[in-house]
XYZ file of C-alpha atoms in Angstrom:
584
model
C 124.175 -4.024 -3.185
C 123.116 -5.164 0.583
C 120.330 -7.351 0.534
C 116.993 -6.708 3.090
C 116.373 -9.094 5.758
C 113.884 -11.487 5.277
C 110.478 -11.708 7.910
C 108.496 -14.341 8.359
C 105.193 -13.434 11.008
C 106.437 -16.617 13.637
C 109.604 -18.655 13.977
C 109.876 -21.582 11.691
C 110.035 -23.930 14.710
C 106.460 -22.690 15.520
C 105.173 -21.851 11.922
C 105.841 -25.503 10.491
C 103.855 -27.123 13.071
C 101.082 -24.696 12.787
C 100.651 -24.629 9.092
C 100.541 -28.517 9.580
C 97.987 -28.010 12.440
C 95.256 -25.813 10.545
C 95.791 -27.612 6.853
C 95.318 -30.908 9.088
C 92.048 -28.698 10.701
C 90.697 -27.607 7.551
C 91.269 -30.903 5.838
C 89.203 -33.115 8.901
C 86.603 -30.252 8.168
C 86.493 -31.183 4.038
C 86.598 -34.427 4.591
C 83.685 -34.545 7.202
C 81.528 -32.751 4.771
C 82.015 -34.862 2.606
C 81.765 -38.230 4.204
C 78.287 -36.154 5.600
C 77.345 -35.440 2.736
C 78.055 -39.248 1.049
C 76.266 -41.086 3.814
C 72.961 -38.654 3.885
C 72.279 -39.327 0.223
C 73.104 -42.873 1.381
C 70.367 -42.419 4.078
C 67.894 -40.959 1.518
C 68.405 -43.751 -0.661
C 67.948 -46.081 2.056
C 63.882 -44.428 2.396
C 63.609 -44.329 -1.037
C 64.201 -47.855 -1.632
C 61.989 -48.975 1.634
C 59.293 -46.778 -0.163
C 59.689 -48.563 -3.227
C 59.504 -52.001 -2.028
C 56.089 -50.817 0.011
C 55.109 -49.649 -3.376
C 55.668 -53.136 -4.369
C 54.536 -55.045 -2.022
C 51.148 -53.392 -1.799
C 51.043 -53.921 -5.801
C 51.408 -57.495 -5.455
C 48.673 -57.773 -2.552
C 46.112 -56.337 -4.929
C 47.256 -59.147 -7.098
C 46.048 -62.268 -4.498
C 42.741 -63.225 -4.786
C 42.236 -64.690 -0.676
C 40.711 -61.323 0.365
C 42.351 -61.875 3.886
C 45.468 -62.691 2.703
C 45.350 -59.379 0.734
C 43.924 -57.848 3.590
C 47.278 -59.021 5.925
C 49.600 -57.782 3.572
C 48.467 -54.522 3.319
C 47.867 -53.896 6.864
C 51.287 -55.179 7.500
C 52.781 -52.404 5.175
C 50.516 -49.644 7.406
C 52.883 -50.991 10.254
C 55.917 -48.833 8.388
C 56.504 -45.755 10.051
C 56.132 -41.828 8.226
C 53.907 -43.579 5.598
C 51.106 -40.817 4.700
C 48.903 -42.851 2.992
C 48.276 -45.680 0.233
C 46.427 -46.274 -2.733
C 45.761 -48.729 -5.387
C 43.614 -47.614 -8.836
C 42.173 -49.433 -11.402
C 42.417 -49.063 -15.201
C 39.730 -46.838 -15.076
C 41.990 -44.265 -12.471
C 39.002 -45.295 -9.383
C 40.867 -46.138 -5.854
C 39.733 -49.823 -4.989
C 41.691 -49.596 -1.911
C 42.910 -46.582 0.099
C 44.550 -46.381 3.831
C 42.458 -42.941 3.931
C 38.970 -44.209 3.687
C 37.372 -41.034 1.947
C 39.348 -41.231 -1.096
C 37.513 -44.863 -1.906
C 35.856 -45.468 -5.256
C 37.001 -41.407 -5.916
C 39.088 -40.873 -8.805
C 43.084 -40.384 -8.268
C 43.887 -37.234 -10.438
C 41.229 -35.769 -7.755
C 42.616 -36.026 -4.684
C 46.512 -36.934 -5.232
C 49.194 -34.368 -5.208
C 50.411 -32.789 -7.936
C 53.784 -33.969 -7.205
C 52.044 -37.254 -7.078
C 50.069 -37.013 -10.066
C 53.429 -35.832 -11.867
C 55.010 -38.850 -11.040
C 51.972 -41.337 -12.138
C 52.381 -39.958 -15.622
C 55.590 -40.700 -16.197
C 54.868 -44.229 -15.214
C 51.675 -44.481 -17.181
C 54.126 -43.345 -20.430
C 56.847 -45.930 -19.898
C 55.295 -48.581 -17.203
C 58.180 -48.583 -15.426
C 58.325 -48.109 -11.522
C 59.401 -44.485 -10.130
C 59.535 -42.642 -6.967
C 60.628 -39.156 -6.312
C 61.023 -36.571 -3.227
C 60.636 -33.187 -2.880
C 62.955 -30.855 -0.623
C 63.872 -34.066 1.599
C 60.110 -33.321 3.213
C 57.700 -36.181 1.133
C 58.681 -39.606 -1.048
C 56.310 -40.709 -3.436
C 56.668 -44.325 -5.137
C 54.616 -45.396 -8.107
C 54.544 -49.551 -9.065
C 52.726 -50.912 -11.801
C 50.745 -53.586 -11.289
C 49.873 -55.262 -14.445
C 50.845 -54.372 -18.301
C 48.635 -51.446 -19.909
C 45.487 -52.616 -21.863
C 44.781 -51.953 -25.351
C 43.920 -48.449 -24.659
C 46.568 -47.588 -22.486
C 45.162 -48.274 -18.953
C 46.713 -49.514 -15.854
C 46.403 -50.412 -12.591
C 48.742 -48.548 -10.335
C 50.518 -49.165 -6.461
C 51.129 -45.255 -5.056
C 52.678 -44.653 -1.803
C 53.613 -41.307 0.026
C 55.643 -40.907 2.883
C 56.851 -38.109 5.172
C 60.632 -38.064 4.971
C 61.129 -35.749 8.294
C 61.207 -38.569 10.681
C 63.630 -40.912 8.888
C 65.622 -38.713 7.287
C 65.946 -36.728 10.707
C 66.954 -40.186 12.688
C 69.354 -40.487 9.445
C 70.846 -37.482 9.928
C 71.234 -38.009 13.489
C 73.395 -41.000 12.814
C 75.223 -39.627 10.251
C 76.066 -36.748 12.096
C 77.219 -38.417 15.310
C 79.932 -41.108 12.699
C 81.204 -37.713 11.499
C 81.858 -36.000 14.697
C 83.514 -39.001 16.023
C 85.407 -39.284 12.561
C 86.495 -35.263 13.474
C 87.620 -36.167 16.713
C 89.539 -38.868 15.806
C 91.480 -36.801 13.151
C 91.580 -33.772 15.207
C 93.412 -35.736 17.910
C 95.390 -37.107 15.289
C 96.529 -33.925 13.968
C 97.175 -32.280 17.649
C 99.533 -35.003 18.274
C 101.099 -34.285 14.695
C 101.518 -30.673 15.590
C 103.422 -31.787 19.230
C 105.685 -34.430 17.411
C 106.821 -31.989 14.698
C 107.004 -29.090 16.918
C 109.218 -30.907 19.498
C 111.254 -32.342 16.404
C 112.087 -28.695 14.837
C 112.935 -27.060 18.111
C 115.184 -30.014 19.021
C 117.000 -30.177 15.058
C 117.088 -26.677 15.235
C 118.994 -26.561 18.325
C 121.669 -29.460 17.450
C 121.899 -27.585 13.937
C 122.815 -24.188 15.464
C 124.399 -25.158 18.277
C 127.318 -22.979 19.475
C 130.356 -25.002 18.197
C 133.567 -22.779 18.255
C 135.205 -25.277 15.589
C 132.568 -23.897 12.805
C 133.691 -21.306 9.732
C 130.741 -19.315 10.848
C 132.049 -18.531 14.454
C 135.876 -18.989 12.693
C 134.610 -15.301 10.804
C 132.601 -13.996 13.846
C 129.071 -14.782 12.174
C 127.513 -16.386 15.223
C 123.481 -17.499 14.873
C 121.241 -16.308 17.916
C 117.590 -17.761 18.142
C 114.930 -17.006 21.111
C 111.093 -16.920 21.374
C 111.179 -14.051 18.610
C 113.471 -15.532 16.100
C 112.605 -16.403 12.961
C 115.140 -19.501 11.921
C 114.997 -18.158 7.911
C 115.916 -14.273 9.081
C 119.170 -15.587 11.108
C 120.164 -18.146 8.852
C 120.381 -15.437 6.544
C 121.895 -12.574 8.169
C 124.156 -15.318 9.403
C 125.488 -16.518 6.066
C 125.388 -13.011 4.883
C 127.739 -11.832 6.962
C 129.750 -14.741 6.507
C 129.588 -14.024 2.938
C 130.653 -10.721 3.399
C 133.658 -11.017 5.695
C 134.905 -14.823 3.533
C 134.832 -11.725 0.379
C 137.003 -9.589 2.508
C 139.222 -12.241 3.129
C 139.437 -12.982 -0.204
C 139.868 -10.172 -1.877
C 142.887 -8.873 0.543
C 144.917 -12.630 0.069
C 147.359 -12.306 -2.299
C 146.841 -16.302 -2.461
C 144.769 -18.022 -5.634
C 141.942 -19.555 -3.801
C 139.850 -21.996 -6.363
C 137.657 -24.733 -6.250
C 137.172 -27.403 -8.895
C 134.832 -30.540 -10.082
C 135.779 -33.614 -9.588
C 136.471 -33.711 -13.645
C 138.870 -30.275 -13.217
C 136.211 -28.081 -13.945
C 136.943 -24.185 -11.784
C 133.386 -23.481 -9.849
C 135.075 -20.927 -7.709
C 138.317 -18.488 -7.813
C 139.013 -15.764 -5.912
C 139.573 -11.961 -6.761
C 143.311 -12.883 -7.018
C 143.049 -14.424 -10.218
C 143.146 -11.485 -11.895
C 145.956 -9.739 -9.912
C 148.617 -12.718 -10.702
C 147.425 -13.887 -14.065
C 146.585 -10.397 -15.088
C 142.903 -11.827 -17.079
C 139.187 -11.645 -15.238
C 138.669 -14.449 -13.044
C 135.468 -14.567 -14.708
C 137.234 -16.132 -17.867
C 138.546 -19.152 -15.880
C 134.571 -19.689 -14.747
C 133.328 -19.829 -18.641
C 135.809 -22.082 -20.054
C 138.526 -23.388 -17.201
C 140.574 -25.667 -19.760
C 140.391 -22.755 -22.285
C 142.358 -19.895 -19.594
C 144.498 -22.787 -18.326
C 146.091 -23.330 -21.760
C 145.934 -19.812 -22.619
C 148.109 -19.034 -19.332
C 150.287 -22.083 -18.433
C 153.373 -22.766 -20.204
C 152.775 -25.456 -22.970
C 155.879 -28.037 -21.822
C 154.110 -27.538 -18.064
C 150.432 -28.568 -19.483
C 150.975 -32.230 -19.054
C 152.057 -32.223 -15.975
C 148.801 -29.913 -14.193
C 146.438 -32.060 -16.210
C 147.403 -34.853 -14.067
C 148.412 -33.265 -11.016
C 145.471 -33.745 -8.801
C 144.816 -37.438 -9.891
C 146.835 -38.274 -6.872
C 143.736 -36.898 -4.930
C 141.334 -39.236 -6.881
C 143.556 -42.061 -5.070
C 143.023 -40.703 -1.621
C 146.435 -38.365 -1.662
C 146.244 -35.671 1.349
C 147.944 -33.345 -0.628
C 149.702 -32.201 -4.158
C 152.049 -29.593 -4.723
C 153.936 -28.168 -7.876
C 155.108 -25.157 -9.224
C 155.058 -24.010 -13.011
C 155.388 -20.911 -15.153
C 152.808 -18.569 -16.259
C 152.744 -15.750 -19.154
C 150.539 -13.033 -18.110
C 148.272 -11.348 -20.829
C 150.922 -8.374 -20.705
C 153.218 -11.113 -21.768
C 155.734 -11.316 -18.715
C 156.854 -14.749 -17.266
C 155.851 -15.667 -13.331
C 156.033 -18.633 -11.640
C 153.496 -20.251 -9.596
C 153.067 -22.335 -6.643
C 150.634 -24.773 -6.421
C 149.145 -26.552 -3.832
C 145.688 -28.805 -4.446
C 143.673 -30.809 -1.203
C 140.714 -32.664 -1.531
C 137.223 -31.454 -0.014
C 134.966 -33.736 1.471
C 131.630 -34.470 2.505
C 130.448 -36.029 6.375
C 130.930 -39.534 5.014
C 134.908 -38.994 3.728
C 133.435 -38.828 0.262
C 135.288 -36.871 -1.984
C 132.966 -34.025 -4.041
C 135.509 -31.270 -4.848
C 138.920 -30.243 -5.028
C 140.434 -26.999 -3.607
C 143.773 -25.389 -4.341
C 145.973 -22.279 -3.690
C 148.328 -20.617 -5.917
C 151.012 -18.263 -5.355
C 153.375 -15.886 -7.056
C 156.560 -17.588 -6.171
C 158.741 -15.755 -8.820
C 160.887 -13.576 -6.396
C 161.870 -16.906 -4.433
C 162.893 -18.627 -7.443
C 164.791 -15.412 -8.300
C 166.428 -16.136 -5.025
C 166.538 -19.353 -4.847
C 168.435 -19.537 -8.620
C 170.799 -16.732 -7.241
C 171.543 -18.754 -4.202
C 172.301 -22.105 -6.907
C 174.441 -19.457 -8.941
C 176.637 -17.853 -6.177
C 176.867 -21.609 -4.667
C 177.788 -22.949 -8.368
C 180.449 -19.673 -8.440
C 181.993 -20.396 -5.602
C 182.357 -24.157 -6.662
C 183.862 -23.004 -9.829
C 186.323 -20.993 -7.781
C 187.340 -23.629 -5.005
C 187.571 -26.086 -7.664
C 190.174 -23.397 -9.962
C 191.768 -22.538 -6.559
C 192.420 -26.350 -5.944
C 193.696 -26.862 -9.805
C 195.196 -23.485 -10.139
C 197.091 -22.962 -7.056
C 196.706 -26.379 -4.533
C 197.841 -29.218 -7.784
C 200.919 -26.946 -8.402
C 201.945 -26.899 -5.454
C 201.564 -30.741 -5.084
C 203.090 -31.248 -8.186
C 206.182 -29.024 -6.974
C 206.506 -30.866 -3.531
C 206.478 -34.202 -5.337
C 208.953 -33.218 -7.654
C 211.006 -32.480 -4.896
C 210.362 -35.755 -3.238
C 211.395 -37.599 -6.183
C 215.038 -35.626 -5.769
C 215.300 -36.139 -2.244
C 213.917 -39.939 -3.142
C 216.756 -40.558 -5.804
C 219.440 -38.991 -3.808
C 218.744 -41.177 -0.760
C 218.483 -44.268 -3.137
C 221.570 -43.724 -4.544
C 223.444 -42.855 -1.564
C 221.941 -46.551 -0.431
C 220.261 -44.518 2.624
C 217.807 -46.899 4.610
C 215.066 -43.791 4.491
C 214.827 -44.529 0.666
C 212.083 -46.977 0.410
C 209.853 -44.501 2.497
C 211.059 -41.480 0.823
C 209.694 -43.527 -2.659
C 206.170 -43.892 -0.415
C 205.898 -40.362 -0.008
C 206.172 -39.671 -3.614
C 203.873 -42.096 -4.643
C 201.285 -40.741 -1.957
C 202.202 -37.594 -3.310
C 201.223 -39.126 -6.509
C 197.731 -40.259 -5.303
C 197.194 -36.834 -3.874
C 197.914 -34.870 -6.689
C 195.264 -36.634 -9.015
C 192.912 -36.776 -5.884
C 193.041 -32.846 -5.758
C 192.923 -32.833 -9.898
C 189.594 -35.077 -9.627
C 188.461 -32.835 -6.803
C 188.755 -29.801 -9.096
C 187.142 -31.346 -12.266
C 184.450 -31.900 -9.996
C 183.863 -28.659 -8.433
C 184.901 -27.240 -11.463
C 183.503 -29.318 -14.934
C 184.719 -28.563 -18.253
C 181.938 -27.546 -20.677
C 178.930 -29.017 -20.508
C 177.037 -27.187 -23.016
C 175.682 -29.397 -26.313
C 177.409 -32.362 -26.435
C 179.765 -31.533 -23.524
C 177.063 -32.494 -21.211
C 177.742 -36.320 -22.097
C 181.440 -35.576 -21.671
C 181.246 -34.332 -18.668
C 178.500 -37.056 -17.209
C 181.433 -39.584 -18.912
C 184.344 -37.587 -16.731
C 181.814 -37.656 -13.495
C 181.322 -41.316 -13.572
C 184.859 -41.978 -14.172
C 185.874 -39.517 -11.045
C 183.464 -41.526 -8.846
C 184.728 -44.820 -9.549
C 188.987 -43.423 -8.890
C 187.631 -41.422 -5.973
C 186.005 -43.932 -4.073
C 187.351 -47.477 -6.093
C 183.890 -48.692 -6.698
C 182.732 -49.953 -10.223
C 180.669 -47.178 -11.781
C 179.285 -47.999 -15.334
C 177.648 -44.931 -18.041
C 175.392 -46.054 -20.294
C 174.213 -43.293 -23.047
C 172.846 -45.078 -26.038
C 172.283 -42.115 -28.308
C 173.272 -38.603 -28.328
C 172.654 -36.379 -25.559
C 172.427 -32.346 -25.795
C 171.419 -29.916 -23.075
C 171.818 -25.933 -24.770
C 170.618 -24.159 -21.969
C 173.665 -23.547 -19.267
C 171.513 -23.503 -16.569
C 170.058 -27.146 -17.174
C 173.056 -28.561 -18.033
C 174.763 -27.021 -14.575
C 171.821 -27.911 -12.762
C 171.528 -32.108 -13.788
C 175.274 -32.336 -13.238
C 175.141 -30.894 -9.897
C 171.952 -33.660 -9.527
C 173.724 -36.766 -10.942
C 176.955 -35.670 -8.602
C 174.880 -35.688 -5.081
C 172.950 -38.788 -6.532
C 176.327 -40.554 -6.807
C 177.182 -38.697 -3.524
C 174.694 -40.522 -1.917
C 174.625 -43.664 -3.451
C 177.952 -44.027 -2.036
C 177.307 -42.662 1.284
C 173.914 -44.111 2.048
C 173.714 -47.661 0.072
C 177.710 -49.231 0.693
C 176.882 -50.938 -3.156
C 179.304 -53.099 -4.770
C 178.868 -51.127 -8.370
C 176.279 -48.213 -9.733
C 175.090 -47.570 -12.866
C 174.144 -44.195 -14.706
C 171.958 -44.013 -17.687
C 171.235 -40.804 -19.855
C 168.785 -40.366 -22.447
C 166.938 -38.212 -24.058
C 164.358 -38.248 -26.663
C 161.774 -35.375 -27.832
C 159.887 -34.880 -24.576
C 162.216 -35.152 -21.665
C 165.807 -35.838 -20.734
C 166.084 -38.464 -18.518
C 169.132 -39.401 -15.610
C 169.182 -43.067 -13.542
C 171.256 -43.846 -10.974
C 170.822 -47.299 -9.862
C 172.616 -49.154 -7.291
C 172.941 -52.494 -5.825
C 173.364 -51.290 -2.384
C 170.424 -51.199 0.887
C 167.321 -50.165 -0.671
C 165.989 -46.234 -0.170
C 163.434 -46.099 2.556
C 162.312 -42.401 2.287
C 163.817 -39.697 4.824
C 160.702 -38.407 7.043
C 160.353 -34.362 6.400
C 162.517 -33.626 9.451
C 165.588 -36.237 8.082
C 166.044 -34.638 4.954
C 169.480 -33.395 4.538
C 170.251 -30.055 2.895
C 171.611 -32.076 -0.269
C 168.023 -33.230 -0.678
C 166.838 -29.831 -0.626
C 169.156 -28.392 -2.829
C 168.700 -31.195 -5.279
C 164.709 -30.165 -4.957
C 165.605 -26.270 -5.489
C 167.681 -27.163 -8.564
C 165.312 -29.680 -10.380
C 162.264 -26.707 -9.387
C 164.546 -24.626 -11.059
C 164.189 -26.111 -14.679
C 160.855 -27.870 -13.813
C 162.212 -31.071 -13.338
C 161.132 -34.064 -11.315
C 163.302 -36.315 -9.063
C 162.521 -39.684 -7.779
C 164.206 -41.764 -5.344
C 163.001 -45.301 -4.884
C 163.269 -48.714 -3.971
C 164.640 -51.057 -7.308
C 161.798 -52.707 -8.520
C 163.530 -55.706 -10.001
C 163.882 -57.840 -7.158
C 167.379 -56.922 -6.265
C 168.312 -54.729 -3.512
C 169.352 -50.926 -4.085
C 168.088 -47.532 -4.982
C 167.150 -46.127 -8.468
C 167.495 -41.826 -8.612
C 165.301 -40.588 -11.599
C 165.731 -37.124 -12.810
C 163.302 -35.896 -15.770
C 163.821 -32.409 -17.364
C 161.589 -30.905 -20.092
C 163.368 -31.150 -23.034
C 162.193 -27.307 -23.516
C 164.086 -26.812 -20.121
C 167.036 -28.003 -21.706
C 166.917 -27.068 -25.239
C 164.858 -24.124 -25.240
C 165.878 -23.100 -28.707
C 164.895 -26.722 -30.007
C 161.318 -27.916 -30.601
C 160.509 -30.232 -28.494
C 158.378 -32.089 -30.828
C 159.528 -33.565 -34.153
């Protein structure tokens, strides 16, 4: 199913900086308002309180008794500006002094306001001090001067001021801190905007810059921005196409592509899965240890689970190859080859691998070993057959022409006895030649016989000690395997002689439930490790044959302090008894 293209109104480059632009906008508008809002009920506080202490202040001037001192104090509180007028009443509710001379000796309730009056009540119910304002237009403060007598009278301080002057100069203030407050963030905000607009455009243009080394241009998914662009819509038509022509690829390889955890577990396999395995690739995703052991040969199960912990230690690379059984029950075999992915830093976070059906080329490769084996069999019958008889022949004829010249008391007899010896020599040369190229039986026990036989033709062929060690008893059923680690112990003796000039070798065989295992160790120069381009075609072959029954070879420096090279070949012991359990 194709997916639609997303649309965004503006480029991300330019819709970022704008979003933070107008939240920034609205947010210095909020937060103005508020801080408005804060400081004018500061400012009406400020009135109230001024109102209140004239309240007070004229109640404790009616207290004093100098009339002039009185007289000062009040007239000083006429000096505060908006005040509307003054009063102070007696018990009784008469005004003994007034800033508007008609109310004088008049009762309060008849000329105060209502709001006014309002506001004397409550204080006449509680004798506490109050003021109150109405629509931010008039203040009115009430003091008590003295506690109520018996019947509830008491003399009272009222003020009322206009509130339009102050609270207008109030507001004026208020409103010029806020507009410089908006400026100051609106400024800020602008040079916000220009700092993360210049930052997108400029990450945006390293991030998508045309570099010809990238998968996306590698699969012809190239980004293109301009003025119109949104950075969302290309980055996903980009990857989709990407997406689309990486599925092509993958589902026309006939190559296992998967990718794994660090702890083995498959987040990723190709298509192919289910061509070479012959089960839904979808069955490796839900349980990956569950499919491996299902498909993998059990004697090869070992040998995987560890095969990429070479990788955990920085290896470039790991290859193997292993048999499979299908789900329709046929046998393949499998090439593997596992690298290591990593992120910018050289950290490793995943492992990738490729598998292949290799089975044909083994085919090939084990025809190859079995016409090569064949015609070893053949030279080597040839030589004992044919080459030995005739040697034997022409010495017996030597010896004739040898006795006849010795007892004739010819001076050519003491060479003619040289020739038969050499004769001799060559014979069982050729006759160790032909064992070679052509061993007795090495099935079951004959395998140790013939190891026995090989060591023994070593040590006459090219006079150097050669000791077999084989503590218990060694069987190899399968004609193949046994065929195959002779061929391998002959080209590691081949070579120990060739490449290490050692005074003696050694050759151990063993087996035990698991493996069977072959050492040749030598006291001769110490292996240094041909470079891929030095290794000889006996290398190779001895590769091809231990492949062939999933066996390993190692060639390395001895580890004991003394100079020479140890060979290591390890079969499965179900490679080489394959009729045997190969547990107990």
């Amino acid at each position: 199913m194709k997916l639609p293209l997303l649309r965004a109104p503006l480029p991300l480059r330019h819709a970022i900086p704008l979003i933070v632009l107008v939240f920034g906008l609205v947010w210095t508008a909020f937060s103005t308002w508020l801080h408005m809002h804060r400081e004018l009920r500061e400012a009406e506080n400020r009135v109230l309180n001024r109102i209140s202490r004239v309240s007070e202040r004229l109640a404790s001037s009616s207290l004093l008794q100098n009339s002039e001192l009185r007289d000062a104090m009040m007239a000083e509180s006429d000096r505060l500006k908006g005040l509307s007028w003054k009063v102070v009443a007696d018990q009784n509710g008469t005004i003994i002094y007034s800033s508007n001379p008609d109310w004088m000796n008049k009762k309060f309730r008849a000329v105060l306001p209502a709001n006014a009056l309002a506001l004397v009540d409550k204080t006449l119910q509680d004798g506490k001090a109050r003021n109150e304002t109405e629509d931010d237009t008039y203040a009115w403060a009430v003091y008590p001067i003295d506690a109520p007598d018996a019947e509830g009278h008491q003399r009272l301080a009222i003020v009322e001021h206009d509130l339009t002057g102050p609270f207008q100069h109030e507001r004026g203030l208020v409103l010029e801190h806020a507009l410089l407050t908006a400026l100051v963030q609106i400024l800020g905000c602008g040079i916000l905007w220009w700092l993360l607009s210049r930052f997108l455009r400029k990450r945006m243009d390293q991030l998508f810059e045309n570099d010809g080394t990238t998968l996306l241009h590698a699969v012809g998914a190239k980004p293109t921005f301009n003025s119109n662009t949104d950075e969302f819509t290309e980055i996903f038509r980009v990857l989709k196409e990407s997406g689309n022509r990486l599925d092509q690829i993958a589902d026309n390889i006939e190559d296992v592509f998967f990718l794994t955890t660090l702890d083995k577990k498959v987040v990723y396999v190709s298509p192919a899965y289910g061509r070479l395995f012959g089960r839904p690739h979808t069955e490796l995703l839900r349980d990956s240890f569950e499919a491996w052991r299902h498909s993998i040969l059990e004697e090869y199960h070992d040998m995987l689970w560890h095969v990429s912990d070479p990788l955990l230690e920085g290896a470039p690379e790991v290859q193997c190859e292993f048999r499979i059984r299908r789900a329709d029950g046929k046998i393949r075999w499998v090439e593997l080859r596992m690298f290591p992915v990593r992120d910018e830093r050289g950290g490793l976070i995943n492992m990738a691998g490729l598998s292949r059906d290799v089975t044909e080329r083994k085919e090939l490769e084990q025809e190859i070993l079995n016409i090569s084996e064949r015609e070893r069999r053949r030279i080597g019958n040839d030589i004992h057959d044919d080459l030995c008889q005739r040697l034997a022949a022409i010495k017996f004829k030597s010896e004739f022409i040898a006795n006849h010249l010795k007892n004739s008391e010819s001076p050519l007899a003491a060479q003619a006895s040289e020739i038969c010896f050499l004769m001799g020599e060559s014979t069982k040369l050729c006759r160790g030649i032909a064992r070679g190229l052509s061993p007795v039986d090495l099935i079951g026990e004959g395998f140790m016989v013939g190891m026995n036989k090989l060591v023994k033709a070593t040590e006459s062929l090219y006079d150097i000690p050669c000791f077999f060690y084989c503590p218990h008893s060694v069987m190899v059923e399968s004609p193949s395997a046994a065929v195959h680690l002779y061929r391998i112990s002959q080209e590691f003796l081949n070579n120990a002689v060739r490449h290490g000039n050692p005074t003696s070798i050694e050759v151990r065989l063993e087996m035990n439930t698991e493996f069977v295992r072959i050492e040749v160790t030598n006291d001769g120069k110490s292996f240094q490790g041909p470079g891929p381009a030095n290794q000889g075609m006996g290398l190779k072959i001895q590769k091809y044959r231990a492949a062939a029954i999933g066996a390993m070879i190692q060639i390395q420096p001895r580890s004991d302090g003394v100079d020479g090279t140890v060979a290591t070949c390890i079969a499965p012991h179900s490679s080489c008894n394959p009729d045997t359990p190969s547990t107990p």
